Amino acid sequence: MNNKPIGIFDSGIGGLTVAKAIKEALPNERIIYFGDTAHLPYGDKSKESIRAYSKRITGFLLSKGCKAIVIACNTASAHAYSELRKFYPKVPIINVVNPTVNYCAEKFDAGKVAVMATKGTIKSRIYPRKIKKKNPALEVPQVAAPLLVPMIEEGYFNNNISQTIINSYLSAKNLQDIQALILGCTHYPLIKSEVEHFFQGDVEVIDSASVVAEFTKKVLKKEGLEADKPEGKDQFIVSDYTSSFEETSKLFFGKSVHLVEERIWD
Ligand code: DGL
């Protein structure tokens, strides 16, 4: 048993979709969430920058007493996970890619499982590489959707314009005849219904938040780190505060959150 908090981080507030799923799956757990809004978006930053940001944020969360770290960002999972594991070998570190890869490789025997994500995640080819390693019979076409993160961060979804942008990405030729689509960015659960609307129920749309929450539960259990009761308040920290982030956070987390600014780069 261990009642210390779980540290969760993302480039911004999109990772709150993962934090929400973790709170639902693990109601006894306390979380400290860090959104690196000063450096958002990570999707078009270099690997080197993302590694440096992720290391600094993990160090910060560990200094706050976190017992485990969840990288609630696909781009940081793609670029910084191995590095963080090497740098902090004693801390359980969970990324959002591996649990989703395992889910797909086990669920689909053959056919096409596509991935839509930021430029950084698509360029890393982390999903095709890992899925094909586990199940070579699967094809993994990819589509980069750079407009979606800023659009969602602005609270811009479930309207005609967002549906048009989403439709245009999903009309890519290589996405024809797919069986499933991985929403490879933690911002995308907010547009899941618009993606499902495009496919009219013919394609399974996989949102990694719940898969990752279940995986986090397993890891805490295996490591004997589960909390036995809810203790203390959750904290939500950003590296650059604006009131619009606080507004949008509600949509991601499902209820109001109070964002506190910590300028950990200064
Ligand atoms: N939420 C992050 C992800 O899952 C990306 C957002 C960004 O580009 O900063 O990839």
Short mmCIF file of C-alpha atoms and ligand atoms in Angstrom, two decimals:
data_model
loop_
_atom_site.label_atom_id
_atom_site.label_comp_id
_atom_site.label_asym_id
_atom_site.label_seq_id
_atom_site.Cartn_x
_atom_site.Cartn_y
_atom_site.Cartn_z
CA MET A 1 0.00 0.00 0.00
CA ASN A 2 1.19 3.50 -0.76
CA ASN A 3 -0.89 6.66 -0.48
CA LYS A 4 1.51 8.94 -2.32
CA PRO A 5 0.20 10.57 -5.51
CA ILE A 6 0.56 9.46 -9.12
CA GLY A 7 2.30 12.07 -11.31
CA ILE A 8 0.73 12.59 -14.73
CA PHE A 9 2.03 14.91 -17.43
CA ASP A 10 1.24 16.19 -20.90
CA SER A 11 2.21 19.10 -23.12
CA GLY A 12 -1.01 20.82 -22.11
CA ILE A 13 -4.41 19.91 -20.84
CA GLY A 14 -5.23 17.09 -23.29
CA GLY A 15 -3.68 14.59 -20.88
CA LEU A 16 -6.53 15.37 -18.50
CA THR A 17 -8.52 12.82 -20.54
CA VAL A 18 -6.08 10.19 -19.23
CA ALA A 19 -6.17 11.69 -15.70
CA LYS A 20 -9.96 11.46 -15.75
CA ALA A 21 -9.88 7.79 -16.80
CA ILE A 22 -7.29 7.05 -14.08
CA LYS A 23 -9.45 8.72 -11.41
CA GLU A 24 -12.45 6.64 -12.59
CA ALA A 25 -10.54 3.36 -12.61
CA LEU A 26 -8.63 4.10 -9.38
CA PRO A 27 -10.84 6.22 -7.11
CA ASN A 28 -8.51 5.85 -4.10
CA GLU A 29 -5.59 7.42 -5.94
CA ARG A 30 -4.50 11.03 -5.65
CA ILE A 31 -2.93 12.69 -8.69
CA ILE A 32 -0.59 15.56 -9.41
CA TYR A 33 -1.10 16.68 -12.99
CA PHE A 34 1.43 18.80 -14.87
CA GLY A 35 0.54 20.45 -18.20
CA ASP A 36 3.53 22.00 -19.95
CA THR A 37 1.46 24.79 -21.50
CA ALA A 38 4.56 26.98 -21.85
CA HIS A 39 5.89 24.56 -24.50
CA LEU A 40 2.63 23.41 -26.10
CA PRO A 41 2.32 21.92 -28.70
CA TYR A 42 4.87 19.11 -28.42
CA GLY A 43 3.67 17.66 -31.76
CA ASP A 44 6.02 19.78 -33.85
CA LYS A 45 8.99 20.07 -31.44
CA SER A 46 12.26 18.21 -31.83
CA LYS A 47 12.90 14.94 -30.03
CA GLU A 48 15.73 16.59 -28.09
CA SER A 49 13.45 19.34 -26.74
CA ILE A 50 10.74 16.89 -25.75
CA ARG A 51 13.27 14.70 -23.93
CA ALA A 52 14.61 17.71 -22.02
CA TYR A 53 11.09 18.92 -21.05
CA SER A 54 9.99 15.42 -20.02
CA LYS A 55 13.06 14.89 -17.83
CA ARG A 56 12.60 18.19 -16.06
CA ILE A 57 8.86 17.59 -15.48
CA THR A 58 9.44 14.05 -14.18
CA GLY A 59 12.07 15.37 -11.77
CA PHE A 60 9.60 18.00 -10.59
CA LEU A 61 6.80 15.44 -10.04
CA LEU A 62 9.15 13.12 -8.16
CA SER A 63 10.24 16.04 -5.95
CA LYS A 64 6.54 16.37 -5.04
CA GLY A 65 6.60 12.75 -3.77
CA CYS A 66 4.97 10.96 -6.72
CA LYS A 67 5.20 7.15 -6.55
CA ALA A 68 4.72 6.55 -10.29
CA ILE A 69 4.68 8.61 -13.47
CA VAL A 70 2.19 8.43 -16.33
CA ILE A 71 3.28 10.12 -19.58
CA ALA A 72 -0.18 11.22 -20.75
CA CYS A 73 1.10 12.35 -24.15
CA ASN A 74 1.77 10.22 -27.21
CA THR A 75 4.45 12.54 -28.54
CA ALA A 76 6.42 12.45 -25.26
CA SER A 77 5.82 8.69 -25.00
CA ALA A 78 7.30 8.27 -28.48
CA HIS A 79 10.36 10.44 -27.87
CA ALA A 80 11.14 10.38 -24.16
CA TYR A 81 9.91 7.12 -22.57
CA SER A 82 13.11 5.06 -22.97
CA GLU A 83 15.22 8.00 -21.84
CA LEU A 84 13.08 8.52 -18.71
CA ARG A 85 13.24 4.81 -17.87
CA LYS A 86 17.03 4.98 -18.04
CA PHE A 87 17.22 8.19 -16.05
CA TYR A 88 14.75 7.12 -13.32
CA PRO A 89 15.18 3.32 -13.21
CA LYS A 90 13.52 2.84 -9.81
CA VAL A 91 10.22 4.59 -10.60
CA PRO A 92 7.36 2.89 -12.45
CA ILE A 93 6.89 4.94 -15.63
CA ILE A 94 3.86 4.28 -17.81
CA ASN A 95 3.44 5.56 -21.35
CA VAL A 96 0.27 5.82 -23.41
CA VAL A 97 1.56 3.92 -26.45
CA ASN A 98 2.44 0.43 -25.16
CA PRO A 99 -0.94 -0.46 -23.57
CA THR A 100 -2.71 0.59 -26.81
CA VAL A 101 -0.26 -1.40 -28.95
CA ASN A 102 -0.88 -4.51 -26.81
CA TYR A 103 -4.64 -4.03 -27.03
CA CYS A 104 -4.56 -3.83 -30.86
CA ALA A 105 -2.05 -6.63 -31.40
CA GLU A 106 -4.20 -8.96 -29.29
CA LYS A 107 -7.60 -7.89 -30.58
CA PHE A 108 -7.01 -7.90 -34.37
CA ASP A 109 -5.64 -10.95 -36.23
CA ALA A 110 -5.07 -9.28 -39.59
CA GLY A 111 -6.18 -6.25 -41.61
CA LYS A 112 -5.62 -2.55 -41.14
CA VAL A 113 -5.41 -0.71 -37.84
CA ALA A 114 -4.75 2.95 -38.57
CA VAL A 115 -3.37 5.68 -36.38
CA MET A 116 -4.11 9.42 -36.37
CA ALA A 117 -1.74 11.56 -34.30
CA THR A 118 0.50 14.62 -34.18
CA LYS A 119 3.33 15.08 -36.69
CA GLY A 120 5.89 14.08 -34.03
CA THR A 121 4.20 10.79 -33.18
CA ILE A 122 3.59 9.91 -36.85
CA LYS A 123 7.17 10.72 -37.80
CA SER A 124 8.51 8.50 -35.01
CA ARG A 125 6.50 5.56 -36.52
CA ILE A 126 6.16 4.23 -32.99
CA TYR A 127 2.74 2.63 -33.54
CA PRO A 128 3.52 0.80 -36.84
CA ARG A 129 6.87 -0.38 -35.48
CA LYS A 130 5.50 -1.70 -32.21
CA ILE A 131 2.25 -3.17 -33.56
CA LYS A 132 3.97 -4.96 -36.46
CA LYS A 133 6.57 -6.37 -34.10
CA LYS A 134 3.80 -7.99 -32.06
CA ASN A 135 1.59 -8.92 -35.01
CA PRO A 136 3.25 -8.76 -38.47
CA ALA A 137 -0.09 -9.58 -40.16
CA LEU A 138 -1.44 -6.13 -39.32
CA GLU A 139 -1.03 -3.10 -41.58
CA VAL A 140 -0.78 0.24 -39.80
CA PRO A 141 -1.48 3.22 -42.08
CA GLN A 142 -0.90 6.62 -40.51
CA VAL A 143 -2.25 10.15 -40.80
CA ALA A 144 -0.76 13.27 -39.20
CA ALA A 145 -3.41 15.76 -38.07
CA PRO A 146 -1.54 18.88 -36.92
CA LEU A 147 -4.58 21.17 -36.82
CA LEU A 148 -6.45 19.12 -34.26
CA VAL A 149 -4.52 19.93 -31.06
CA PRO A 150 -4.79 23.74 -31.32
CA MET A 151 -8.40 23.38 -32.42
CA ILE A 152 -9.31 21.25 -29.39
CA GLU A 153 -7.24 23.33 -26.92
CA GLU A 154 -9.34 26.29 -28.01
CA GLY A 155 -12.47 24.32 -27.11
CA TYR A 156 -13.34 24.12 -30.78
CA PHE A 157 -15.13 20.85 -31.46
CA ASN A 158 -18.58 19.34 -32.03
CA ASN A 159 -19.39 21.93 -34.66
CA ASN A 160 -19.51 22.08 -38.46
CA ILE A 161 -16.01 23.43 -38.85
CA SER A 162 -14.35 20.84 -36.62
CA GLN A 163 -16.30 18.08 -38.38
CA THR A 164 -15.08 19.39 -41.77
CA ILE A 165 -11.44 19.42 -40.61
CA ILE A 166 -11.75 15.93 -39.11
CA ASN A 167 -13.47 14.60 -42.25
CA SER A 168 -10.70 15.99 -44.39
CA TYR A 169 -7.98 14.17 -42.40
CA LEU A 170 -10.00 10.95 -42.30
CA SER A 171 -10.60 11.01 -46.07
CA ALA A 172 -6.89 10.24 -46.68
CA LYS A 173 -6.57 7.49 -49.31
CA ASN A 174 -4.51 5.20 -47.10
CA LEU A 175 -7.31 5.10 -44.50
CA GLN A 176 -9.68 3.22 -46.78
CA ASP A 177 -10.80 -0.25 -45.63
CA ILE A 178 -9.49 0.09 -42.11
CA GLN A 179 -10.96 -1.95 -39.27
CA ALA A 180 -9.91 0.31 -36.46
CA LEU A 181 -8.45 3.76 -35.86
CA ILE A 182 -6.23 4.56 -32.89
CA LEU A 183 -6.70 8.09 -31.58
CA GLY A 184 -2.95 8.50 -31.05
CA CYS A 185 -3.10 11.78 -29.18
CA THR A 186 -4.50 12.37 -25.71
CA HIS A 187 -6.47 15.38 -26.97
CA TYR A 188 -8.54 13.30 -29.35
CA PRO A 189 -11.05 11.62 -26.97
CA LEU A 190 -12.87 14.95 -27.16
CA ILE A 191 -13.50 14.46 -30.87
CA LYS A 192 -14.20 10.72 -30.65
CA SER A 193 -17.89 11.11 -31.47
CA GLU A 194 -17.07 13.22 -34.55
CA VAL A 195 -14.59 10.57 -35.72
CA GLU A 196 -17.20 7.85 -35.13
CA HIS A 197 -19.73 9.93 -37.03
CA PHE A 198 -17.40 10.00 -40.04
CA PHE A 199 -17.07 6.20 -40.09
CA GLN A 200 -20.78 5.59 -39.43
CA GLY A 201 -20.04 2.71 -37.03
CA ASP A 202 -17.91 0.69 -39.53
CA VAL A 203 -14.60 1.26 -37.74
CA GLU A 204 -13.65 0.71 -34.08
CA VAL A 205 -12.32 4.01 -32.74
CA ILE A 206 -9.77 3.29 -30.01
CA ASP A 207 -9.19 5.93 -27.39
CA SER A 208 -6.20 5.06 -25.24
CA ALA A 209 -7.35 6.79 -22.02
CA SER A 210 -9.29 3.84 -20.60
CA VAL A 211 -6.75 1.26 -21.84
CA VAL A 212 -3.97 3.23 -20.08
CA ALA A 213 -5.99 3.61 -16.88
CA GLU A 214 -6.51 -0.16 -16.68
CA PHE A 215 -2.80 -0.70 -17.34
CA THR A 216 -1.88 1.78 -14.57
CA LYS A 217 -4.09 -0.20 -12.19
CA LYS A 218 -2.20 -3.41 -13.06
CA VAL A 219 1.22 -1.78 -12.60
CA LEU A 220 0.34 -0.30 -9.19
CA LYS A 221 -0.99 -3.66 -8.05
CA LYS A 222 2.06 -5.54 -9.26
CA GLU A 223 4.39 -3.06 -7.54
CA GLY A 224 2.33 -3.03 -4.32
CA LEU A 225 1.79 0.71 -4.74
CA GLU A 226 -2.01 0.97 -4.61
CA ALA A 227 -3.55 3.52 -2.27
CA ASP A 228 -6.00 2.11 0.27
CA LYS A 229 -8.02 5.29 0.68
CA PRO A 230 -8.40 8.69 -0.97
CA GLU A 231 -6.05 11.01 0.89
CA GLY A 232 -5.50 14.71 0.16
CA LYS A 233 -6.45 16.79 -2.83
CA ASP A 234 -5.54 16.34 -6.47
CA GLN A 235 -3.31 19.09 -7.86
CA PHE A 236 -3.32 20.54 -11.35
CA ILE A 237 -0.24 22.50 -12.35
CA VAL A 238 0.63 24.28 -15.60
CA SER A 239 3.88 25.92 -16.64
CA ASP A 240 2.03 28.91 -18.12
CA TYR A 241 -1.41 29.88 -16.83
CA THR A 242 -4.19 31.43 -18.90
CA SER A 243 -7.86 31.54 -17.95
CA SER A 244 -8.79 29.91 -21.26
CA PHE A 245 -6.76 26.82 -20.26
CA GLU A 246 -8.74 26.67 -17.02
CA GLU A 247 -12.03 26.94 -18.97
CA THR A 248 -11.10 24.18 -21.41
CA SER A 249 -9.77 21.94 -18.61
CA LYS A 250 -13.33 21.35 -17.49
CA LEU A 251 -14.14 19.77 -20.84
CA PHE A 252 -11.14 17.44 -20.65
CA PHE A 253 -11.47 16.40 -17.01
CA GLY A 254 -15.26 16.34 -16.87
CA LYS A 255 -15.41 18.77 -13.95
CA SER A 256 -13.88 22.06 -12.86
CA VAL A 257 -10.20 22.06 -12.06
CA HIS A 258 -8.21 24.76 -10.35
CA LEU A 259 -5.00 25.31 -12.30
CA VAL A 260 -1.94 26.58 -10.46
CA GLU A 261 1.05 27.99 -12.32
CA GLU A 262 4.58 26.80 -11.48
CA ARG A 263 7.32 28.24 -13.66
CA ILE A 264 9.63 25.26 -13.31
CA TRP A 265 11.85 26.51 -16.16
CA ASP A 266 12.86 29.73 -14.42
N1 DGL B 1 -1.46 15.43 -26.24
C1 DGL B 1 -0.24 15.20 -26.94
C2 DGL B 1 -0.18 13.82 -27.53
O1 DGL B 1 -0.83 12.91 -27.05
C3 DGL B 1 0.10 16.14 -28.07
C4 DGL B 1 -0.27 17.53 -27.98
C5 DGL B 1 0.80 18.42 -28.52
O2 DGL B 1 1.12 18.40 -29.71
O3 DGL B 1 1.32 19.13 -27.67
O4 DGL B 1 0.55 13.61 -28.47
#
